[in-house]
Tab-separated table of C-alpha atoms in Angstrom:
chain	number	residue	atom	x	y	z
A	3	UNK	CA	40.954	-23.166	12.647
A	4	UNK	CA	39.723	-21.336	9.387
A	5	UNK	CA	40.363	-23.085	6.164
A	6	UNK	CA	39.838	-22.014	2.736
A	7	UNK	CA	36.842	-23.584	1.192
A	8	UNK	CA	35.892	-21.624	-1.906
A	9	UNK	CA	37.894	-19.409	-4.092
A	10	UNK	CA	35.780	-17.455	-6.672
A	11	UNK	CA	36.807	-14.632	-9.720
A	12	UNK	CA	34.107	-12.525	-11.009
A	13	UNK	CA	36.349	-10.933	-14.093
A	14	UNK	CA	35.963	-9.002	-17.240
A	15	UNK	CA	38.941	-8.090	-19.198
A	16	UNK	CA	40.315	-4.638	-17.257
A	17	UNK	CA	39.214	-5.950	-13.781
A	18	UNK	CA	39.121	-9.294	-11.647
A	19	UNK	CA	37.849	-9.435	-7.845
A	20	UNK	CA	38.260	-12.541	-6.274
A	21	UNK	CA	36.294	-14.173	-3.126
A	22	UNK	CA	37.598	-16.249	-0.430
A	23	UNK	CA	35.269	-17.968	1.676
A	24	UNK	CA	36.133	-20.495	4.576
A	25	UNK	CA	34.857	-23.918	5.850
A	26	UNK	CA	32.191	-21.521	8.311
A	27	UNK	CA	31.008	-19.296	5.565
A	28	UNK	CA	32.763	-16.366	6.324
A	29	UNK	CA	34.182	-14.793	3.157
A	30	UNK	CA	36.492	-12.054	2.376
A	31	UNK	CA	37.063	-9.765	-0.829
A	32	UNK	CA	40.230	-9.408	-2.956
A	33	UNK	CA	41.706	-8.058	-6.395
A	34	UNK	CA	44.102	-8.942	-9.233
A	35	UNK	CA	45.854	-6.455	-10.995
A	36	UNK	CA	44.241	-4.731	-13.698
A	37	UNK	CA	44.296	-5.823	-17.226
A	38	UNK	CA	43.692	-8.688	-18.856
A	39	UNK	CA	42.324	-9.328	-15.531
A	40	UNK	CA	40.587	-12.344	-17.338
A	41	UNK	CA	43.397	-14.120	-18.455
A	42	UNK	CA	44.762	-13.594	-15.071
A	43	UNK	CA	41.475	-15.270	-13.360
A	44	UNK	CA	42.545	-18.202	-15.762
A	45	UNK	CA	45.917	-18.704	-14.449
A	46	UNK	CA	44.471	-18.029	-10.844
A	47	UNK	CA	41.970	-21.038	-11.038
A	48	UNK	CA	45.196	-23.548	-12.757
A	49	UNK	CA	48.011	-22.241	-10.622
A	50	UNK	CA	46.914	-20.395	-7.439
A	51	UNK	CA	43.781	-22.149	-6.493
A	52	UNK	CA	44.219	-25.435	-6.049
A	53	UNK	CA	47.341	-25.190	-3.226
A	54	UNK	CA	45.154	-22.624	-1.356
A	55	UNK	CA	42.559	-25.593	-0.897
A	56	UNK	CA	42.295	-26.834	2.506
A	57	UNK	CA	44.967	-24.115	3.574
A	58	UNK	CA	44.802	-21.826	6.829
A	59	UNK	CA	43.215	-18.148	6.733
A	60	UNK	CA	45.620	-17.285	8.924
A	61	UNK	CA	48.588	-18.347	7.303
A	62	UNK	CA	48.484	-15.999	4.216
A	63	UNK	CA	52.650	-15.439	4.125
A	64	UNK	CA	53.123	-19.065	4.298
A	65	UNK	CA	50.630	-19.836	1.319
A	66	UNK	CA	52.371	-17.060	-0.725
A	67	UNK	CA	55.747	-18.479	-0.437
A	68	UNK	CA	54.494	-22.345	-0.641
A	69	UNK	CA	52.736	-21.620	-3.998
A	70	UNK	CA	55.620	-19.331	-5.452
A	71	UNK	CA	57.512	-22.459	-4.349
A	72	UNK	CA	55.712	-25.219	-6.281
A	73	UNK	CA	55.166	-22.702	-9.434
A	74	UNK	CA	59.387	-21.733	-9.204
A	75	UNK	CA	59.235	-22.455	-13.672
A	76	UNK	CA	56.867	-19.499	-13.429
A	77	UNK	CA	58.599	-16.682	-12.083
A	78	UNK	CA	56.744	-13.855	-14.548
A	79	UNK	CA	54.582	-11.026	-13.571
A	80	UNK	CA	51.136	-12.858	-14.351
A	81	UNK	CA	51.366	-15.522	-11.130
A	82	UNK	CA	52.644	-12.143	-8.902
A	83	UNK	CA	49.076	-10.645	-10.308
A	84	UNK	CA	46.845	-13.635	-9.453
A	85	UNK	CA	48.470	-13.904	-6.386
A	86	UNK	CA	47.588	-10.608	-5.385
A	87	UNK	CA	43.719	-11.645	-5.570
A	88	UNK	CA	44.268	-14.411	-3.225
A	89	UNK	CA	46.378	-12.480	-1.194
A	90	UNK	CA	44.506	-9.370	-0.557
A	91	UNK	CA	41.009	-11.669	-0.023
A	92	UNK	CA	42.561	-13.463	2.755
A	93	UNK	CA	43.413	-9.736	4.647
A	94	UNK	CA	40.199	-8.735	3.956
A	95	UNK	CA	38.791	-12.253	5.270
A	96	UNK	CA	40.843	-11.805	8.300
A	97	UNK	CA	39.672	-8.452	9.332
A	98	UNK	CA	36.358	-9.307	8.648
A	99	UNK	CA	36.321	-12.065	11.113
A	100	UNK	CA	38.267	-9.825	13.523
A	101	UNK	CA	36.039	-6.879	12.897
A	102	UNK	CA	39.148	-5.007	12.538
A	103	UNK	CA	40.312	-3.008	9.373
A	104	UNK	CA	43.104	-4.549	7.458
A	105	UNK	CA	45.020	-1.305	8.698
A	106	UNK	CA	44.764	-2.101	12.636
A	107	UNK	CA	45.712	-5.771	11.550
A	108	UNK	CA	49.268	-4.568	10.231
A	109	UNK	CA	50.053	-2.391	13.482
A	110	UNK	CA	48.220	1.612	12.097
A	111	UNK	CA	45.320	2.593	12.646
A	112	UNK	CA	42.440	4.424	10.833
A	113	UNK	CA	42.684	7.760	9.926
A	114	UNK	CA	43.115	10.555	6.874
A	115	UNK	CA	45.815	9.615	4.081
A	116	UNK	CA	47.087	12.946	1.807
A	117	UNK	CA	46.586	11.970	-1.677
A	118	UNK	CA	48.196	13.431	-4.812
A	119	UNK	CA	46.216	14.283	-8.218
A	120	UNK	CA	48.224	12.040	-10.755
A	121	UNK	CA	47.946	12.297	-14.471
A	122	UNK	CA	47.981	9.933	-16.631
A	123	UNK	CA	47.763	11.625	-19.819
A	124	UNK	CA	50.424	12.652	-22.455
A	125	UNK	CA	48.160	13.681	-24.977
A	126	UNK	CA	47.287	16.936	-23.355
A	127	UNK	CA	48.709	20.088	-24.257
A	128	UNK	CA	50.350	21.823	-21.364
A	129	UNK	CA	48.532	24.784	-20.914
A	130	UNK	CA	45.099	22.388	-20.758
A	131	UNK	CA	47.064	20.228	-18.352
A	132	UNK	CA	48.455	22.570	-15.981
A	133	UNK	CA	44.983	24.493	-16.075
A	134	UNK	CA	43.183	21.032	-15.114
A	135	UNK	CA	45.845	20.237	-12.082
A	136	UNK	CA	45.702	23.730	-10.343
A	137	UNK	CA	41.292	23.683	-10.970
A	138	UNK	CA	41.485	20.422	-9.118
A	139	UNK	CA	43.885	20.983	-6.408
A	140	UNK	CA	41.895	24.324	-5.897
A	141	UNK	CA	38.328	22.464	-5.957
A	142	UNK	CA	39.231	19.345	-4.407
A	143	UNK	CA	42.334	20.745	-1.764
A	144	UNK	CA	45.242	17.880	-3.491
A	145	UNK	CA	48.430	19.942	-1.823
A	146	UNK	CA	50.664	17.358	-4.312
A	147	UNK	CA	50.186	17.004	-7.961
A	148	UNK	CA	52.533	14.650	-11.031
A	149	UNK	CA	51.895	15.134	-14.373
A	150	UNK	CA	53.888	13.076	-17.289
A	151	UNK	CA	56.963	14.311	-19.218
A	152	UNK	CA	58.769	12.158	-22.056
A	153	UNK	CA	57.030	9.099	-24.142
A	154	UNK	CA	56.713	5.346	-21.958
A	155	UNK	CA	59.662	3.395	-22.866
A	156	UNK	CA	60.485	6.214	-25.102
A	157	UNK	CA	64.023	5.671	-25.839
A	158	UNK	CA	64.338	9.660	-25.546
A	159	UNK	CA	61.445	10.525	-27.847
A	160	UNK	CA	59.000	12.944	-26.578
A	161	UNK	CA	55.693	12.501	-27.099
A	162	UNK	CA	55.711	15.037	-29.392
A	163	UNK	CA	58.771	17.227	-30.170
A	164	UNK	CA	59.501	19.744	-27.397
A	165	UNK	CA	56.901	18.939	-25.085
A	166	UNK	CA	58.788	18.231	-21.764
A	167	UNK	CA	60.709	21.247	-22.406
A	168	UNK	CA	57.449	23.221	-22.491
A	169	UNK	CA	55.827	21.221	-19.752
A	170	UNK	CA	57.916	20.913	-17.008
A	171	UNK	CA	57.389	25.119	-16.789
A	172	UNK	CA	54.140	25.478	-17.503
A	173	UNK	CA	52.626	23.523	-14.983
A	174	UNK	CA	55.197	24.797	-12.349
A	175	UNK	CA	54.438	27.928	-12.905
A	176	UNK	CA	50.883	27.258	-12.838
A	177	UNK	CA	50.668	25.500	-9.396
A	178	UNK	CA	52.852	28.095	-7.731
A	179	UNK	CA	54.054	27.770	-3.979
A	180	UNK	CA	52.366	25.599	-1.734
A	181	UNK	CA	51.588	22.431	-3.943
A	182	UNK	CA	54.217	19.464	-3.968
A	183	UNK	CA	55.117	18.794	-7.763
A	184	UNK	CA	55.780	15.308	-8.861
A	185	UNK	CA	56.555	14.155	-12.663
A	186	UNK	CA	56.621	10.475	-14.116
A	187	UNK	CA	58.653	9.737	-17.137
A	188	UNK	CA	57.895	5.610	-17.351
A	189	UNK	CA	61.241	4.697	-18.457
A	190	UNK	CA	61.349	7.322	-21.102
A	191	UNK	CA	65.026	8.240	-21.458
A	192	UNK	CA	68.311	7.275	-21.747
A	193	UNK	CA	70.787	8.227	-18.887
A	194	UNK	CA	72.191	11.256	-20.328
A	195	UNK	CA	68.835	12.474	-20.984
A	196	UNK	CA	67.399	11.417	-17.426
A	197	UNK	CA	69.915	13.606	-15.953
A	198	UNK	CA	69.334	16.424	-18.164
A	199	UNK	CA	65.800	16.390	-17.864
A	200	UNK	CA	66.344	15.745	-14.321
A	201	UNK	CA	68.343	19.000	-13.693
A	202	UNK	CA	65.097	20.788	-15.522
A	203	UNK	CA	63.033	19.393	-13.378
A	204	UNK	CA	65.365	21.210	-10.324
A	205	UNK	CA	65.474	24.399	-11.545
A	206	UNK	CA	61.629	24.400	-11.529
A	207	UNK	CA	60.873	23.138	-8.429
A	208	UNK	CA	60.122	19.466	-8.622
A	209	UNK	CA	60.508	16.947	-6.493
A	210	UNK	CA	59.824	13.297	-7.374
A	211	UNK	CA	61.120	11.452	-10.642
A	212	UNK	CA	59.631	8.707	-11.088
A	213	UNK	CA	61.204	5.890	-13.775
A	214	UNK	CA	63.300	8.439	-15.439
A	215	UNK	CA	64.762	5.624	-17.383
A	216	UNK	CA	64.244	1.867	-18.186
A	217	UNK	CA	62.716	0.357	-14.994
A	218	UNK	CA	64.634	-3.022	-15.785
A	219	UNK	CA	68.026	-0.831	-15.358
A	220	UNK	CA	68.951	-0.517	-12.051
A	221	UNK	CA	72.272	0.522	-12.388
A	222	UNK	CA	71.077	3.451	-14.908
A	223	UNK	CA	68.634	4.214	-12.606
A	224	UNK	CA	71.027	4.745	-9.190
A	225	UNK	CA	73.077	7.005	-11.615
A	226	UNK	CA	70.417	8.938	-12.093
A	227	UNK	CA	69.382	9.103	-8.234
A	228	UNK	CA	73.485	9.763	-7.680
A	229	UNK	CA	73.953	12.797	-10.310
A	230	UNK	CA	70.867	14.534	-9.077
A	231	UNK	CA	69.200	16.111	-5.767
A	232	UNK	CA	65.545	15.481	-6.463
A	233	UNK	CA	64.315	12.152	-5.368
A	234	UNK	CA	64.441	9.413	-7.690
A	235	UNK	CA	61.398	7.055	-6.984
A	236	UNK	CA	60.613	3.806	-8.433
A	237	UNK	CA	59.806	0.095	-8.536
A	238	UNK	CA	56.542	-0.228	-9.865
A	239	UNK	CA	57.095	-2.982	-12.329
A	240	UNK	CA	59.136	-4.892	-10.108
A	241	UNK	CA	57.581	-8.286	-8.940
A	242	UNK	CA	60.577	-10.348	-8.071
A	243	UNK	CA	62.083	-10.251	-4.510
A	244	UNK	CA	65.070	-10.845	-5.369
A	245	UNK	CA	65.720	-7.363	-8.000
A	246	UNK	CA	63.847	-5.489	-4.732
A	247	UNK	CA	66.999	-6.957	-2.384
A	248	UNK	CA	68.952	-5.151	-5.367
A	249	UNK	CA	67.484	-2.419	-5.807
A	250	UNK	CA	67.086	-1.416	-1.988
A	251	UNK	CA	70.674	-2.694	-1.281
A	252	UNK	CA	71.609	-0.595	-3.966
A	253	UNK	CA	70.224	1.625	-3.025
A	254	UNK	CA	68.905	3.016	-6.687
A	255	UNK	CA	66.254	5.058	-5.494
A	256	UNK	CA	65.430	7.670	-3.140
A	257	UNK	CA	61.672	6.041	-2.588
A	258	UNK	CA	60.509	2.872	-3.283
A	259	UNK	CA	56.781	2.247	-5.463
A	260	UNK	CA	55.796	-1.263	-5.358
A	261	UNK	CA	52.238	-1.751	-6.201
A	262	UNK	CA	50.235	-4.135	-3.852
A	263	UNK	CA	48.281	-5.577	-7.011
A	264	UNK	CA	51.473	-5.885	-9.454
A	265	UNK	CA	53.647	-7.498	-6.773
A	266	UNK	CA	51.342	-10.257	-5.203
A	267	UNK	CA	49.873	-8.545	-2.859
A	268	UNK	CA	49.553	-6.754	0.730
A	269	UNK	CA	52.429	-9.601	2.539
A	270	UNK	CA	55.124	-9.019	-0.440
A	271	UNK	CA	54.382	-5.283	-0.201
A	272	UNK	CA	55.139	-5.456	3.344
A	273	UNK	CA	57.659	-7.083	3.061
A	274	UNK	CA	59.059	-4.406	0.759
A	275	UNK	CA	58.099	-1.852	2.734
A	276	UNK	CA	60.533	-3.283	5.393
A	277	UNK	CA	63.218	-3.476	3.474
A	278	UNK	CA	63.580	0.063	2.573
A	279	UNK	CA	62.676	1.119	5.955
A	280	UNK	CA	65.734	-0.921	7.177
A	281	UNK	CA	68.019	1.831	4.686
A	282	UNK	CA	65.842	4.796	5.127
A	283	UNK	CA	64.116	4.655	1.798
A	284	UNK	CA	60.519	5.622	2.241
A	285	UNK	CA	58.003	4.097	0.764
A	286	UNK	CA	55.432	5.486	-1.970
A	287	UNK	CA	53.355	2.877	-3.328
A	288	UNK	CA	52.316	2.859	-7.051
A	289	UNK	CA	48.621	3.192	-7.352
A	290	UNK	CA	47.161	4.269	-10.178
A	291	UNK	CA	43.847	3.497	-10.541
A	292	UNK	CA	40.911	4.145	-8.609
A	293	UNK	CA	40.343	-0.251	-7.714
A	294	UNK	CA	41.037	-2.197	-4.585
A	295	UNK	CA	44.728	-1.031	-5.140
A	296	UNK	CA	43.770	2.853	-3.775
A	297	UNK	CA	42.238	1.547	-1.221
A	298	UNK	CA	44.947	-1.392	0.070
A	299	UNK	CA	47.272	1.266	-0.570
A	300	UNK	CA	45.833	3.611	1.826
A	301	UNK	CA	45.878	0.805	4.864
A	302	UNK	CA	49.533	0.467	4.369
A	303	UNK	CA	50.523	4.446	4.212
A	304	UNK	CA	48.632	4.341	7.568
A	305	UNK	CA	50.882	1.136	9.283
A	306	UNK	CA	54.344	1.314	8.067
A	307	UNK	CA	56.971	3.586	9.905
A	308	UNK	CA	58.663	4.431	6.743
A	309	UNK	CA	55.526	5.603	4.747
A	310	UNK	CA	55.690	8.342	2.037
A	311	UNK	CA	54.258	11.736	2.232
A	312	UNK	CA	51.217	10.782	0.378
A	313	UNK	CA	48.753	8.426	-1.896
A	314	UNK	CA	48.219	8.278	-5.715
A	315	UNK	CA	45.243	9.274	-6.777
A	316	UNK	CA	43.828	9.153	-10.327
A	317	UNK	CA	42.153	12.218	-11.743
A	318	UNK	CA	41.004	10.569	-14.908
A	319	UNK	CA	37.446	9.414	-15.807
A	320	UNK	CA	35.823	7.410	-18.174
A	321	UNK	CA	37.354	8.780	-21.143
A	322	UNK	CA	40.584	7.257	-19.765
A	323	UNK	CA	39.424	4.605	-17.457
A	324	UNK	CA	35.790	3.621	-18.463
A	325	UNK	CA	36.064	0.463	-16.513
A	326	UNK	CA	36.473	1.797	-13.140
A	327	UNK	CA	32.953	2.682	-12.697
A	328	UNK	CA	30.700	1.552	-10.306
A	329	UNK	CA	33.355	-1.017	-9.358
A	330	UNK	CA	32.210	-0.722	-5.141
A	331	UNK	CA	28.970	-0.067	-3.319
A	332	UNK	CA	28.692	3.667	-2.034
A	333	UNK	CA	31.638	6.090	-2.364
A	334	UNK	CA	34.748	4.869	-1.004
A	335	UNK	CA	37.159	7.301	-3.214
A	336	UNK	CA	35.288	10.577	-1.690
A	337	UNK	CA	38.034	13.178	-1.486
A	338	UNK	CA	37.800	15.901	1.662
A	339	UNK	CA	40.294	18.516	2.272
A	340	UNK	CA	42.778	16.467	-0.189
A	341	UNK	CA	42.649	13.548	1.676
A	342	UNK	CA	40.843	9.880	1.684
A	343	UNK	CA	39.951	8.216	4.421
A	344	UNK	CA	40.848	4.629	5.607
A	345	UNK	CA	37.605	3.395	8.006
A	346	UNK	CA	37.304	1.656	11.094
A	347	UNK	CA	35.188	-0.583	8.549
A	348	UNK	CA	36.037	-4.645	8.854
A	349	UNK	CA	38.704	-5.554	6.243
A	350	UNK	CA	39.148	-3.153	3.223
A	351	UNK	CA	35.695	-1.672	4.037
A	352	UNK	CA	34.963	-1.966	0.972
A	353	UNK	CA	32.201	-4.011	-1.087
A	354	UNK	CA	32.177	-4.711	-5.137
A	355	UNK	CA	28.696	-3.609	-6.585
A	356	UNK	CA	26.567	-6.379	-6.891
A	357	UNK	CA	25.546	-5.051	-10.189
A	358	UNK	CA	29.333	-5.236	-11.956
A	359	UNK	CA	29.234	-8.596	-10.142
A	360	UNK	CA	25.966	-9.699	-11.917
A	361	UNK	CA	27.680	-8.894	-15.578
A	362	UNK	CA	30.973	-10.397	-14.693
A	363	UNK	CA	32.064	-13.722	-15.523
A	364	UNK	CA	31.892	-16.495	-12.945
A	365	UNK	CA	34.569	-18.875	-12.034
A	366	UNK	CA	34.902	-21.479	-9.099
A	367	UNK	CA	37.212	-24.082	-7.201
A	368	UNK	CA	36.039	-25.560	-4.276
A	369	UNK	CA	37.151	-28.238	-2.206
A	370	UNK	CA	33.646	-30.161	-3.408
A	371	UNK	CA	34.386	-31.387	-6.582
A	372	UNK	CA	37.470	-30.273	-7.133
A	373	UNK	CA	38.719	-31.782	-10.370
A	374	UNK	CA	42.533	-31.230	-11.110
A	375	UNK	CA	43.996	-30.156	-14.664
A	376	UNK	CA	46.024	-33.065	-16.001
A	377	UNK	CA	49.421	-31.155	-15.489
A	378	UNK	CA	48.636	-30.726	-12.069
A	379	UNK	CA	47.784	-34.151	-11.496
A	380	UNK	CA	50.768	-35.372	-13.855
A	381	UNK	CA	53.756	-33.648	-11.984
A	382	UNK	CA	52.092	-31.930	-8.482
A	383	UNK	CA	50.347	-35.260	-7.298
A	384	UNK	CA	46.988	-33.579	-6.716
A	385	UNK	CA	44.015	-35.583	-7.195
């Protein structure tokens, strides 16, 4: 039986991979979430890494729950992102060892995913954004495309004064028939204004709303997804199990977005997954960046029964995300015909670069010399 031996970060502050490798030597490679990745490595090597010691490969749902468990006076969103590292290594550990891709290991199989081009600026004007989303669904063949509209956590200001209004037109007109129009508002408006907006957004063709108001309101948000057609999506901030029974039972959205990295990982998204599939919600993962979260994204739109009707994809580059370059060996993002393909590759089939490992900083526990932190020794036992 595989146990875990090693657990290694290699972090800087936007980005954290993590390595897993067993009492044989095999090894497999995960992520954090994004941001402040190094204070999250911290917190993985004080509160994830020492119960995953000595612990099964195999046994990566049980591990989840057992250290959620023992850290219940920590129920925030930075253990859900450190457990996402450890969680993610062990799939990729396992399908190494299987020489399977994660995807095959969760019942799918490889294949194309359809991606679509997603914004992420507001501080574009709308003719220059709409002219940038139809030049890259034209070059690159994206059939789907979601720009932003309102201010994040606006409170109903715009980013500036009268730019949804302008927006939401522009680039409809712009992409014309044929290419699937999706907007994001993170949590920028108050339920009148949602709806409002919402009813725009209608009349012009659109048909995803994602976070039209506060995320943390989920009883604004289902009337929001009541008073309007267009789907309501959602759920990207959410990293507590419990608010996902909620919100699914609710049900207040038409499509649920966890995000693998935000919510612990591939087993919790899973999970998720399920749960709307049991309703009939689809499922539309948040992924907005082009990490490990693309790509673990991509092996889950290929498994689950209930998968939505395509992948984010970021269109930025380094003036918006410097730090996602040269993050993996060789090309793994490559875009064909609109779509991205998930390999027959072991794991994630994916490698970091050993040159943004080389600069990273280094970080170890390991069951040689494993020295507890005095609370853990105080009030867990551990020795």
């Amino acid at each position: 039986m595989l146990t875990i031996a090693r657990l290694e970060t290699f972090s800087n502050e936007f980005v954290c991979f993590v390595r897993v490798t067993a009492q044989d030597g095999s090894y497999g490679w995960g992520q954090c979430a994004p941001y402040n990745a190094d204070i999250t490595a911290a917190i993985f090597h004080r509160q994830i890494a020492p119960w995953a010691l000595g612990w099964p490969v195999a046994e990566a749902a049980e591990l989840g729950t057992h250290i959620l468990t023992m850290e219940h006076k920590y129920p925030g969103s930075y253990l859900q992102r450190a457990l996402a590292g450890l969680d993610t290594a062990l799939w990729d550990l396992r399908g190494r060892v299987a020489e399977q891709p994660v995807v095959a290991l969760i019942g799918g199989r490889p294949g194309r995913v359809r991606l679509y081009a997603s914004s992420m600026r507001r501080d574009i004007q709308p003719d220059l954004e709409a002219e940038r989303l139809a030049r890259l669904c034209g070059e690159q063949g994206f059939t789907a495309a979601k720009w932003r509209i309102g201010a994040e956590c606006g409170a109903d200001r715009d980013q500036w004064e009268g730019r949804t209004e302008v927006i939401i037109p522009t680039v409809a007109a712009r992409l014309g028939q044929g290419i699937d129009m999706l907007v994001d508002a993170n949590s920028g408006f108050s339920l009148p204004r949602a709806i409002e907006v919402g009813r725009r957004l209608e009349d012009n063709g659109v048909a995803h709303y994602e976070e039209p108001v506060a995320w943390w309101d989920i009883d604004a948000t289902r009337a929001v997804t009541e008073a309007l057609e267009i789907d309501v999506t959602g759920g990207e901030q959410d990293c507590d199990m419990a608010q996902w029974q909620r919100i699914v039972a609710a049900p207040a959205v038409d499509v649920v977005q966890p995000d693998i990295l935000y919510l612990g990982g591939l087993t919790r998204t899973l999970d998720v997954a399920r749960m709307a599939a049991h309703v009939g919600l689809p499922c539309t993962p948040h992924a907005a960046n082009l990490s490990l979260v693309t790509i673990a994204t991509a092996h889950l739109l290929r498994a689950v029964p209930n998968a939505g009707k395509y992948l984010e994809f970021s269109i930025e580059g380094d003036d918006y995300y410097p730090w996602q370059r040269g993050l993996f060996e060789g090309d793994p993002f490559r875009v064909t015909d609109g779509q991205i393909e998930v390999t027959d590759a072991p794991g994630w089939g994916v490698e970091p670069a050993a040159a943004w490992l080389a600069q990273a900083g280094h970080r170890e526990t390991s069951t040689e010399g494993y020295a507890p932190s005095a609370y853990n020794r105080l009030y867990h036992g551990q020795s």
